[in-house]
Short mmCIF file of C-alpha atoms in Angstrom, two decimals:
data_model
loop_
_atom_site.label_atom_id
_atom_site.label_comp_id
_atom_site.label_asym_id
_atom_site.label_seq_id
_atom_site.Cartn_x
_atom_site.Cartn_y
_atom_site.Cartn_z
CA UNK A 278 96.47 84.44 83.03
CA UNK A 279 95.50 85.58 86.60
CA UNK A 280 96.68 88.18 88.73
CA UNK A 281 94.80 89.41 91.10
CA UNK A 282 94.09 93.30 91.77
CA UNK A 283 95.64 92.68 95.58
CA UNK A 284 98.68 90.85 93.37
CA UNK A 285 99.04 94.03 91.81
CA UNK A 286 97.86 96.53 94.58
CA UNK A 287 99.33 95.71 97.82
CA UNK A 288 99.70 97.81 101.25
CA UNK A 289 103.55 98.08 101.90
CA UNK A 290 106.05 100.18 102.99
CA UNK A 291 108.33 102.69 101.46
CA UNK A 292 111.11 102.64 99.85
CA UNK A 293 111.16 100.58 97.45
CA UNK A 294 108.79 97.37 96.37
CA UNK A 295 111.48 94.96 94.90
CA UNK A 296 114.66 96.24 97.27
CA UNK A 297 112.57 96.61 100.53
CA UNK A 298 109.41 94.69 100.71
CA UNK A 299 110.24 91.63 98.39
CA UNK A 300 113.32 90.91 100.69
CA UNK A 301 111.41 91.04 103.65
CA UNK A 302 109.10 88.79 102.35
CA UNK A 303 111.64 86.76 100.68
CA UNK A 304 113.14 86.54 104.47
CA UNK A 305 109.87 85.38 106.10
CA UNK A 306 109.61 82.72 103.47
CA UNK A 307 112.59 81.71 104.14
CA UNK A 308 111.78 81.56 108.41
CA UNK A 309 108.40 79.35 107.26
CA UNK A 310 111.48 77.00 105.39
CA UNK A 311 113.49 76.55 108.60
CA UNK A 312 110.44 75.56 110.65
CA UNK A 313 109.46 73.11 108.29
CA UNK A 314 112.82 71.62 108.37
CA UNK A 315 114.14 68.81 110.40
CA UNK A 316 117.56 70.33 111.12
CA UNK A 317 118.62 72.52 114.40
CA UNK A 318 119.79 75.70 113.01
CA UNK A 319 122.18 77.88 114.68
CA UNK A 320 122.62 80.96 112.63
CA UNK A 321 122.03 83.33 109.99
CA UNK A 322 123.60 84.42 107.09
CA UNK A 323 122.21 86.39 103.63
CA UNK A 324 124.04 88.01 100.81
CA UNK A 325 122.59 90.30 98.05
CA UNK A 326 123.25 90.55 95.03
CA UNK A 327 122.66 93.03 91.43
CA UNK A 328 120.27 95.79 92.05
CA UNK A 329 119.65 94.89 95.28
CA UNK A 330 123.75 94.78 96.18
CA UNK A 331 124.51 98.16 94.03
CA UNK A 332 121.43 100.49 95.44
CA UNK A 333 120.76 97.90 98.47
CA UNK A 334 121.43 100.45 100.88
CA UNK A 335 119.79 103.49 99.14
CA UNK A 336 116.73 101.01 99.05
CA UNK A 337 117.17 100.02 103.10
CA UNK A 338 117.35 96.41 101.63
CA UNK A 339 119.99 95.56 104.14
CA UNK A 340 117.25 97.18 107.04
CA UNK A 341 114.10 95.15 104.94
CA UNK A 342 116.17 92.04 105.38
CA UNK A 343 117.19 91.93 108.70
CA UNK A 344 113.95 93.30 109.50
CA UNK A 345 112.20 90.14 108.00
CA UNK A 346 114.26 87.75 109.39
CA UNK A 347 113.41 88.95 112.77
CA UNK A 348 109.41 88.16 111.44
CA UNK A 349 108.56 91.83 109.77
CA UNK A 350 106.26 91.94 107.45
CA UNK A 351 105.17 94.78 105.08
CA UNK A 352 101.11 95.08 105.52
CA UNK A 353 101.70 94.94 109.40
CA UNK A 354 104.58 96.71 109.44
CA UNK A 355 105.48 98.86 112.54
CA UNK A 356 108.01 101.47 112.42
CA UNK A 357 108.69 102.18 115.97
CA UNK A 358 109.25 98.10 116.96
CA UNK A 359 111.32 97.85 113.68
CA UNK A 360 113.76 100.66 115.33
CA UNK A 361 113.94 98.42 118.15
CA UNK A 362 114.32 95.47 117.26
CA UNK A 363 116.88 96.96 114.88
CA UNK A 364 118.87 97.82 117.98
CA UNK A 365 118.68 95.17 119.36
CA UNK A 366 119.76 92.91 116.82
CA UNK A 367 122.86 95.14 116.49
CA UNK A 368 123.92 95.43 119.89
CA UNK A 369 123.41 91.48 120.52
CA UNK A 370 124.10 89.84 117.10
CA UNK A 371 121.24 87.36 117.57
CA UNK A 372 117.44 87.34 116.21
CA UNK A 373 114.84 85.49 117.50
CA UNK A 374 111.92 84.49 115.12
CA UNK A 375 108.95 83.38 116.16
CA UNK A 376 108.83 79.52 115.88
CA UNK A 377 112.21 79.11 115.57
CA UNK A 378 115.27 78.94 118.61
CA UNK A 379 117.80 82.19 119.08
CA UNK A 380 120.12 82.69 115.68
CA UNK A 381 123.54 84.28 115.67
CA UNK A 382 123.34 87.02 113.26
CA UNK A 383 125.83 89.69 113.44
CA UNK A 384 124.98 92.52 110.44
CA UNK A 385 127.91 93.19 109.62
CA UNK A 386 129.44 89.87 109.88
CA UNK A 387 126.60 87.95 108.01
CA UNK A 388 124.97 90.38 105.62
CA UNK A 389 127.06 90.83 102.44
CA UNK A 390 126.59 92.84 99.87
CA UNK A 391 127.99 90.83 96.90
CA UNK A 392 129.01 93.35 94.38
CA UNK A 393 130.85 90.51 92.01
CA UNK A 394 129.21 87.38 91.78
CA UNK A 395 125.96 87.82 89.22
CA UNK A 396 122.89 85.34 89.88
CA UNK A 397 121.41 84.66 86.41
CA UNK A 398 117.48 84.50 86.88
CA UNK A 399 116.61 88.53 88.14
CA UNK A 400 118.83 91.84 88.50
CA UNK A 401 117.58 91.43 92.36
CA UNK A 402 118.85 88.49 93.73
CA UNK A 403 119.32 87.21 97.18
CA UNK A 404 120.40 84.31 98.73
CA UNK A 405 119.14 83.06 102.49
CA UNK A 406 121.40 80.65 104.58
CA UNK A 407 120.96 79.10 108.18
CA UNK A 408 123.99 77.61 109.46
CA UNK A 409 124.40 74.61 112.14
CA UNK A 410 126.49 74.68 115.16
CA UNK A 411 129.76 74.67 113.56
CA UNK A 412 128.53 77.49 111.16
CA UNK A 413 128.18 74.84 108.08
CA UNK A 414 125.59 76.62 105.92
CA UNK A 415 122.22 73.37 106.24
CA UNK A 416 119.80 75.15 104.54
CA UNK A 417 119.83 77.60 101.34
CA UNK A 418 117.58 79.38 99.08
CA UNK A 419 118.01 81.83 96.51
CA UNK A 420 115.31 84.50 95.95
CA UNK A 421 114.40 87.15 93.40
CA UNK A 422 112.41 90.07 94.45
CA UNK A 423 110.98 90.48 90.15
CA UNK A 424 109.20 94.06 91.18
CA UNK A 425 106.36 94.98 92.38
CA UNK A 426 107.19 93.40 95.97
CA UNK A 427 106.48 89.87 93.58
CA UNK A 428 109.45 87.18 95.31
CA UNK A 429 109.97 83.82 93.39
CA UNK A 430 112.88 81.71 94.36
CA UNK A 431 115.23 80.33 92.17
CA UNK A 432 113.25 76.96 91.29
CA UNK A 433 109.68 78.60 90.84
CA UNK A 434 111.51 81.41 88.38
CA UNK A 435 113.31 78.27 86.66
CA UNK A 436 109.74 76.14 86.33
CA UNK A 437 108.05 79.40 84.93
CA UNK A 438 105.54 79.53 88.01
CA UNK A 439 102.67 82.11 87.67
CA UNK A 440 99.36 82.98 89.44
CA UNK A 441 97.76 80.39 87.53
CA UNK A 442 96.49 78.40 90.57
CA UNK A 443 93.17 78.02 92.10
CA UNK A 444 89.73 77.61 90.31
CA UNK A 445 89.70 78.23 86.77
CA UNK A 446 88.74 82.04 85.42
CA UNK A 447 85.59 83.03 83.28
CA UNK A 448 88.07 85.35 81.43
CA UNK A 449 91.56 84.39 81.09
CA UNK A 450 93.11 86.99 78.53
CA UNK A 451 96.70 87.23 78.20
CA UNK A 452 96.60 89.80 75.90
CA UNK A 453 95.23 93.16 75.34
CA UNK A 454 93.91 91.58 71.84
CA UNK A 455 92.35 89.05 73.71
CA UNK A 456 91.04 91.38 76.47
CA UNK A 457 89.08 93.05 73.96
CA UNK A 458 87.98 90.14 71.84
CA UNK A 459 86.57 88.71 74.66
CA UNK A 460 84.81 92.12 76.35
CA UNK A 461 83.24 92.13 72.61
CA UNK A 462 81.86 88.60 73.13
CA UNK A 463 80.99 89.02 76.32
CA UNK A 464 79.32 92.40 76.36
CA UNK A 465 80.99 93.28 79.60
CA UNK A 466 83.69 95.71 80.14
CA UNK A 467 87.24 95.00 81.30
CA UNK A 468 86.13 96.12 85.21
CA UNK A 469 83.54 93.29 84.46
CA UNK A 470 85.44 90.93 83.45
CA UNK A 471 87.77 91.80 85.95
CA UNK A 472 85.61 91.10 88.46
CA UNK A 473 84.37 87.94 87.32
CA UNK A 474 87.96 86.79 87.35
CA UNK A 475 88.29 88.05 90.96
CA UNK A 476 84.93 86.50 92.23
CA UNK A 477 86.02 82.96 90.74
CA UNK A 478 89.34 83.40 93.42
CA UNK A 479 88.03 85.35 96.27
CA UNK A 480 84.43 86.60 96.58
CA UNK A 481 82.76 89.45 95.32
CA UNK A 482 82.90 90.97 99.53
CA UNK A 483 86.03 90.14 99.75
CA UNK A 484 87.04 92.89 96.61
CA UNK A 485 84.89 95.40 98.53
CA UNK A 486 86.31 95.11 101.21
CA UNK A 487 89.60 94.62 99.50
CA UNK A 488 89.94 97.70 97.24
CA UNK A 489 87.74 100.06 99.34
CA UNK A 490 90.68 99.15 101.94
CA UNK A 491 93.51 99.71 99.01
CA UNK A 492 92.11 103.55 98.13
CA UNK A 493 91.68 104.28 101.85
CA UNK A 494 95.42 103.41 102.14
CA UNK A 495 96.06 105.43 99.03
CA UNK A 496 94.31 108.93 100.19
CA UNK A 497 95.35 108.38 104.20
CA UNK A 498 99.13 108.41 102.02
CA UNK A 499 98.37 111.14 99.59
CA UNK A 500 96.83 113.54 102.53
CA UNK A 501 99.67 112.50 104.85
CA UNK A 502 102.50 113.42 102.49
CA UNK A 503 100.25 117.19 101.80
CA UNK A 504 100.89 118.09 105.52
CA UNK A 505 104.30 117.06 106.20
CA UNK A 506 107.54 119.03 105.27
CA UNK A 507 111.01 118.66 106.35
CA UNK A 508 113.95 116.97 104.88
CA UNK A 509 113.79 113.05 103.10
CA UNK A 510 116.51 110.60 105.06
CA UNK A 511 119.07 109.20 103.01
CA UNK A 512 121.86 111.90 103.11
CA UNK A 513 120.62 114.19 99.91
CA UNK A 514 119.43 116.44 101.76
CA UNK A 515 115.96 116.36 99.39
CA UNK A 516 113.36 119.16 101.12
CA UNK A 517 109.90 117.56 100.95
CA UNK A 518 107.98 120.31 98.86
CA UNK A 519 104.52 118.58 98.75
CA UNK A 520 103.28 120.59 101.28
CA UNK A 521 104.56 124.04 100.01
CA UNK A 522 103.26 123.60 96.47
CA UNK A 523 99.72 122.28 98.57
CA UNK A 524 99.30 125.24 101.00
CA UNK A 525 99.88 127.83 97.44
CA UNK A 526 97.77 125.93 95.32
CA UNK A 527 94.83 126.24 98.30
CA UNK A 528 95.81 130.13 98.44
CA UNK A 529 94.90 130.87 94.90
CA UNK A 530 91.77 128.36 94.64
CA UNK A 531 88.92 130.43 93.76
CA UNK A 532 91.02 133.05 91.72
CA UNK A 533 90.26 134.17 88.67
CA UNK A 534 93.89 134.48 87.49
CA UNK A 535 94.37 131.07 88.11
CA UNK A 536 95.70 129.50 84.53
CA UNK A 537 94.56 126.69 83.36
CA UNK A 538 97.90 124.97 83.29
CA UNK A 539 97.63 125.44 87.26
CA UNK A 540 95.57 121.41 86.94
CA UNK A 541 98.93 119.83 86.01
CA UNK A 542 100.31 121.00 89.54
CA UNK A 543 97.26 119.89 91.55
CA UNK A 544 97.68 116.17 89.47
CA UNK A 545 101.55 116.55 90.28
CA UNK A 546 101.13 117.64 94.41
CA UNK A 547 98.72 114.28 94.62
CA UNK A 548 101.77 112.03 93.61
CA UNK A 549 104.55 114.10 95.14
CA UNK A 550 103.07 113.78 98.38
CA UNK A 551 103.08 109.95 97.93
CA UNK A 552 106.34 109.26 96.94
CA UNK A 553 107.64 111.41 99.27
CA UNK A 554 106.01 109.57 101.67
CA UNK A 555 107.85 106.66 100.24
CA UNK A 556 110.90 108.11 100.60
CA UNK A 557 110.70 108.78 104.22
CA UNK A 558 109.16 104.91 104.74
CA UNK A 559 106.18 105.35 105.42
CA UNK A 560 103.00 102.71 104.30
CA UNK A 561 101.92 103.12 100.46
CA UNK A 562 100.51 100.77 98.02
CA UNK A 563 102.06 99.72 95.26
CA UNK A 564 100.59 100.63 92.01
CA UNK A 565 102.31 98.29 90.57
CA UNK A 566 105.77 98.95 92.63
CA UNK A 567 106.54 101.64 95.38
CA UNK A 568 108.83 103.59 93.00
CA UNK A 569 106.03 104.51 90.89
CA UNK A 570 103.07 104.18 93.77
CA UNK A 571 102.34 107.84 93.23
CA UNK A 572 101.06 107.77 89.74
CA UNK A 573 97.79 105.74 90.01
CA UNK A 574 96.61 107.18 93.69
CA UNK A 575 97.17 110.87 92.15
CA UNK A 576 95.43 110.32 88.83
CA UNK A 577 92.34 108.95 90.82
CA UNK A 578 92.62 111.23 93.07
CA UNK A 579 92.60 114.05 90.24
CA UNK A 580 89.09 112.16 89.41
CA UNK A 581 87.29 112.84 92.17
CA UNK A 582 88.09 116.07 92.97
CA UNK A 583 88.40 117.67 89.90
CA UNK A 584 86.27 115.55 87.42
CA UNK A 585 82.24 116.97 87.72
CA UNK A 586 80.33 113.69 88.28
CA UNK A 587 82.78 111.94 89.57
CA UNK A 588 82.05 109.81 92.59
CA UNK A 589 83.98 107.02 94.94
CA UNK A 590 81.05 104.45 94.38
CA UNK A 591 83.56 104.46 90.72
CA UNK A 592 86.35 103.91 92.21
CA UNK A 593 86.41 99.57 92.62
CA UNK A 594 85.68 100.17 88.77
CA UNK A 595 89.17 102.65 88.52
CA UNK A 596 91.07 99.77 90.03
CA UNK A 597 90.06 96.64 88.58
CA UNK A 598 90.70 98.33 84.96
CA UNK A 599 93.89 99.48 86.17
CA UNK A 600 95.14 96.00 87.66
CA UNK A 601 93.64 94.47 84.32
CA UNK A 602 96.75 96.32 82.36
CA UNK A 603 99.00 95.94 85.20
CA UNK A 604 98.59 92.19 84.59
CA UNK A 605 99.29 92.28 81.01
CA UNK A 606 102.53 94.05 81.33
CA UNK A 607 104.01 91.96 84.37
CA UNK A 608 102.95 88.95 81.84
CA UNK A 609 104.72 89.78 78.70
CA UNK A 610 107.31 92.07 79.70
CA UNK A 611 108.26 93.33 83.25
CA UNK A 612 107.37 96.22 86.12
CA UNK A 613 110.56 95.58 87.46
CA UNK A 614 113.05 99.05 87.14
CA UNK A 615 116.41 96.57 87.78
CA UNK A 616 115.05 94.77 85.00
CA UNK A 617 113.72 97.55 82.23
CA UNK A 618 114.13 100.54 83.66
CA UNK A 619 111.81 103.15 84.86
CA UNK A 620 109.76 102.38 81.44
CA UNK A 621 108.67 99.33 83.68
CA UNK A 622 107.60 101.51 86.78
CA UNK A 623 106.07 104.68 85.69
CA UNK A 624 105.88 103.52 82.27
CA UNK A 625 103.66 100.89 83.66
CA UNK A 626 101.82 103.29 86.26
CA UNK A 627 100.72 105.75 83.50
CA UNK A 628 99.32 103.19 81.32
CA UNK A 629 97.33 101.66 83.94
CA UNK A 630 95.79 105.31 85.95
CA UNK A 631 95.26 106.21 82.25
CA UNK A 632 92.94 103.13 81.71
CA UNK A 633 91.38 103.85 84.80
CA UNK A 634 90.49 106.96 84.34
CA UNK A 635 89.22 106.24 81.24
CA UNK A 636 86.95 103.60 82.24
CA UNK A 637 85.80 105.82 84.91
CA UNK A 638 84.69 108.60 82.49
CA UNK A 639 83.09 106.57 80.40
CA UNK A 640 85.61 105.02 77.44
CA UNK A 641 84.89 101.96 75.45
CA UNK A 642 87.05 99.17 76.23
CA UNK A 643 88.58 100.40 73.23
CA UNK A 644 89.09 103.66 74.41
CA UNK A 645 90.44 101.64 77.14
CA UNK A 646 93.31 99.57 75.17
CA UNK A 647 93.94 103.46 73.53
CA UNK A 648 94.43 105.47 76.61
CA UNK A 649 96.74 102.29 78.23
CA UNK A 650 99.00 102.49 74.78
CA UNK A 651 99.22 106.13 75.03
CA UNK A 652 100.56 106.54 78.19
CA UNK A 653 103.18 103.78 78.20
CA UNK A 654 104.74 104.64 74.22
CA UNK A 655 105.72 108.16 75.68
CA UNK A 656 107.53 106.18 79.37
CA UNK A 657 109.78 104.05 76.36
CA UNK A 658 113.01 103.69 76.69
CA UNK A 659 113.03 105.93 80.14
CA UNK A 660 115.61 104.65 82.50
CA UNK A 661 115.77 103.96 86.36
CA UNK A 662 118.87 106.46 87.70
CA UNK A 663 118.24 107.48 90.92
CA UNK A 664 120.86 109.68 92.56
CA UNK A 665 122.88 107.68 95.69
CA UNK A 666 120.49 104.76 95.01
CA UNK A 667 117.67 106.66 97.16
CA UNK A 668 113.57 106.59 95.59
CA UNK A 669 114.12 110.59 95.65
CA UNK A 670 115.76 112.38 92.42
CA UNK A 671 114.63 111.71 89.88
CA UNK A 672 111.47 109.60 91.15
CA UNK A 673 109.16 111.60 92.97
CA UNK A 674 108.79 114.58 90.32
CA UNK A 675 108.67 111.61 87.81
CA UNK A 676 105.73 110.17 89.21
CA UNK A 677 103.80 113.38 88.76
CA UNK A 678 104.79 113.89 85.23
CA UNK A 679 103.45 110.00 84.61
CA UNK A 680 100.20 111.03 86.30
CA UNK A 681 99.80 114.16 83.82
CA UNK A 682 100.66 111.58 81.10
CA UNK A 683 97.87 109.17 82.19
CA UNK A 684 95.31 111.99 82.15
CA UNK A 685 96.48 113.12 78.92
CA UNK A 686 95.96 109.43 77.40
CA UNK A 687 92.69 109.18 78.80
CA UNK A 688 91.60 112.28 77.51
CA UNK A 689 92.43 111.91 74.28
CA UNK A 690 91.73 108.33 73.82
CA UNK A 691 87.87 109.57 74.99
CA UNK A 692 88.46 111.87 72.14
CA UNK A 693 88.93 109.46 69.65
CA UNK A 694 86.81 105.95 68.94
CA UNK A 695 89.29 103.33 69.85
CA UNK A 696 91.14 102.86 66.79
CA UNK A 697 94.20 103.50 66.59
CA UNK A 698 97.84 102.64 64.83
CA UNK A 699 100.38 101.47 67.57
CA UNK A 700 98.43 98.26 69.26
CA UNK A 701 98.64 98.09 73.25
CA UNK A 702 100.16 94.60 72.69
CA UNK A 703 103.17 96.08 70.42
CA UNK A 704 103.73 98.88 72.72
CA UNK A 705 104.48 96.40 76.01
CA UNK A 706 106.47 93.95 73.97
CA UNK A 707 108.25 96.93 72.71
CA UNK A 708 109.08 97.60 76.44
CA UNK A 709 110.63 94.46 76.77
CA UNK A 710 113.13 94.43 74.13
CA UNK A 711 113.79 98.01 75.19
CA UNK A 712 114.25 97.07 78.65
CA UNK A 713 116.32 94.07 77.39
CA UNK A 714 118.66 96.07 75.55
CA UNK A 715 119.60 98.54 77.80
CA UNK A 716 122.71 98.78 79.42
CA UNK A 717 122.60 97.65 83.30
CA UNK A 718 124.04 101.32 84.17
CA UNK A 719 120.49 102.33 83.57
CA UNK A 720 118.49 99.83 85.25
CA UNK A 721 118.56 100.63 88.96
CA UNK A 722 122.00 100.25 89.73
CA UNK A 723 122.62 104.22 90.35
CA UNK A 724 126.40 103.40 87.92
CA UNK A 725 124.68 105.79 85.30
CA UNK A 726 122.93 108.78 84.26
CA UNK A 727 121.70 111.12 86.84
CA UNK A 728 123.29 108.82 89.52
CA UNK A 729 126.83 109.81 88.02
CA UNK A 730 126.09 113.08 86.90
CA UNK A 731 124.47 114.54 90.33
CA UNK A 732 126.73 115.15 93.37
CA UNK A 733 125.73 112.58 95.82
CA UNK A 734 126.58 114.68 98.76
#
């Protein structure tokens, strides 16, 4: 198994990684389909359906869609010609795609949300239609956005695709009991053979470049969402409080009064600021999906500028360990909330930041597998409610909870020598079957919990 650290780690927008930027990418697949096609299209049309129907709005998947058809995508994403072209869209009911001749496509003519019908391969389905001149539908595909801003469509989920293409891997573990079996062999550590895995695919530069890029994106995020207050969109009326607990927390630095306890809120302020960043839209990363992008970015953030010793020259190291989980969870069970909850996204976030930071300070791989395994058994069986289908109550507290979690792990893996009762392997298959039997009201569709429970208005 292969997935690469920019599989797992990639520069987005907010709010959501399976309801905003896998449409829009499932959309400018679906433009690269019509201009490889020998028919004259006309129009379009798109329905959504599940997850991405039932919190679809909450999410700005109808916004992400239209957006993509028009030839948005997420890493070059610009707000201010997305408003635009938004408007213009509206007021003209055509798009005009690069490549491609001028579409009819009226939003609220050809964009349905399709509460009733159910597509059976993901909770987030979509289906992408161009019509002819008499509005006969020529060309369809159906698309699920699996998490993580990951987008299969129907045949490729049906075939079992993967990332298992391209030059074969000097390590390809698909479990954590192979991970460590073969960092035992080997003599390297999971960063190590990490990076081996990512040098057989795309150059040892290339990850430099490549993660240096991702943590730049991270902290620009984190330090963006510390200095900005007002109100989150989305009709909650959610005050951004980032900033608030920030400017206090500077205030009493240097105290001696200061308790201890005080640490948890500086790990917490790191991953509020990014998810309320996510909230509003801006660009995050997702680590490994935007409702959980706070987790990871905080943790390591908590690293190096609380940890004595730490440095940045660590932090390609923090990543690659951290993707090296992430992989094994996508693999045998899911990061997708609308599939197993918020177990899947913060569940998933913890046990990789708690790896991480592990690695980072100097764990076994062991200690490793340990830290991973304690973070995620204590996310089981935790659902994905959010209130009027917005990335706001309860996710952006919840992400610095996870964060507290992951240090937590780490620390007391590094306390311990690696053995341990519950294997890392158990705990994520455990997470499946959980995910798998939980009721749909608690897997991103906002028709339970806190969603039903919490005025909306």
């Amino acid at each position: 198994m292969f997935l690469s650290v920019f599989d797992m780690f990639k520069v987005g927008i907010g709010p959501s990684s399976s309801h905003t930027m896998g449409p829009m990418v499932a959309a400018a697949r679906f433009l690269d389909e019509m201009r490889a096609s020998p028919f004259a299209f006309h129009g379009l049309r798109a329905s959504l359906h599940g997850s991405l129907a039932f919190t679809g709005v909450g999410h700005a998947t109808d916004r992400a869609t239209i957006l993509g058809l028009a030839g948005f995508v997420p890493d070059t994403y610009d707000a201010e010609k997305a408003e635009k072209m938004l408007a213009e869209i509206k007021a003209s009911g055509k798009i005009r795609p690069e490549g491609l001749p001028e579409l009819s496509f009226d939003p609220d003519r050809d964009l349905l949300f399709d509460f009733d019908t159910v597509l059976e391969g993901h909770a987030n389905g979509m289906m992408l239609m161009a019509t002819d001149a008499q509005g006969d539908v020529t060309l369809r595909e159906t698309y699920y956005s699996i998490g993580g801003g990951f987008v299969m469509t129907e045949a490729e989920l049906a075939d079992g695709k993967d990332t298992e293409e391209g030059p074969p891997i000097p390590f390809p573990f698909k479990s954590a009991a192979q991970m460590l079996e073969m960092s035992a062999a080997s003599g390297r550590s999971i960063a190590e053979m990490k990076r081996s895995n990512e040098a057989a695919r795309g150059g040892v530069e290339n990850l430099k470049s490549g993660t240096k890029r991702l943590w730049q994106v991270m902290n620009d995020c984190i330090n963006r969402g510390l200095t900005t207050d007002g109100i989150l969109p989305g009709g909650l009326s959610v005050k951004r409080r980032a900033k608030g607990i920030y400017d206090k927390l500077l205030e009493e630095r240097g105290m001696n009064l200061t308790a201890p306890h005080t640490i948890n809120d500086w790990m917490s302020v790191y991953a509020m600021a990014v998810n309320e960043e996510n909230a509003a839209g801006g660009q995050v990363v997702t680590a490994p999906t935007n409702g959980a992008a706070g987790v990871l970015p905080a943790t390591l953030r908590y690293y190096l500028d609380h940890v004595p010793g730490a440095s940045e020259a660590h932090v390609e190291e923090f990543l690659l360990t951290a993707a090296a989980i992430g992989g094994l969870v996508k693999f045998n069970a899911s990061i997708s909330g609308a599939e197993a909850g918020c177990q899947a996204e913060v569940g998933s976030a913890s046990a990789m930041s708690a790896a991480g930071l592990c690695a980072v300070m100097g764990g076994t791989p062991e200690q490793v597998e340990n830290a991973a395994e304690i973070a995620l058994e204590h996310h089981l069986g935790m659902t994905c409610d959010p209130v009027k289908g917005l990335v706001q109550v309860p996710c952006i507290e919840r992400n610095g909870l996870g964060a507290i979690k992951a240090v937590s792990a780490a620390s007391l893996a590094l306390r311990g020598d690696g053995t341990h009762l519950v294997p890392l392997d158990a705990c994520i298959e455990t997470m499946r079957q959980t995910g798998a039997d939980m009721s749909e009201k608690y897997k991103e569709t906002s028709l339970g919990g806190l969603a039903v429970n919490v005025p909306n208005c």
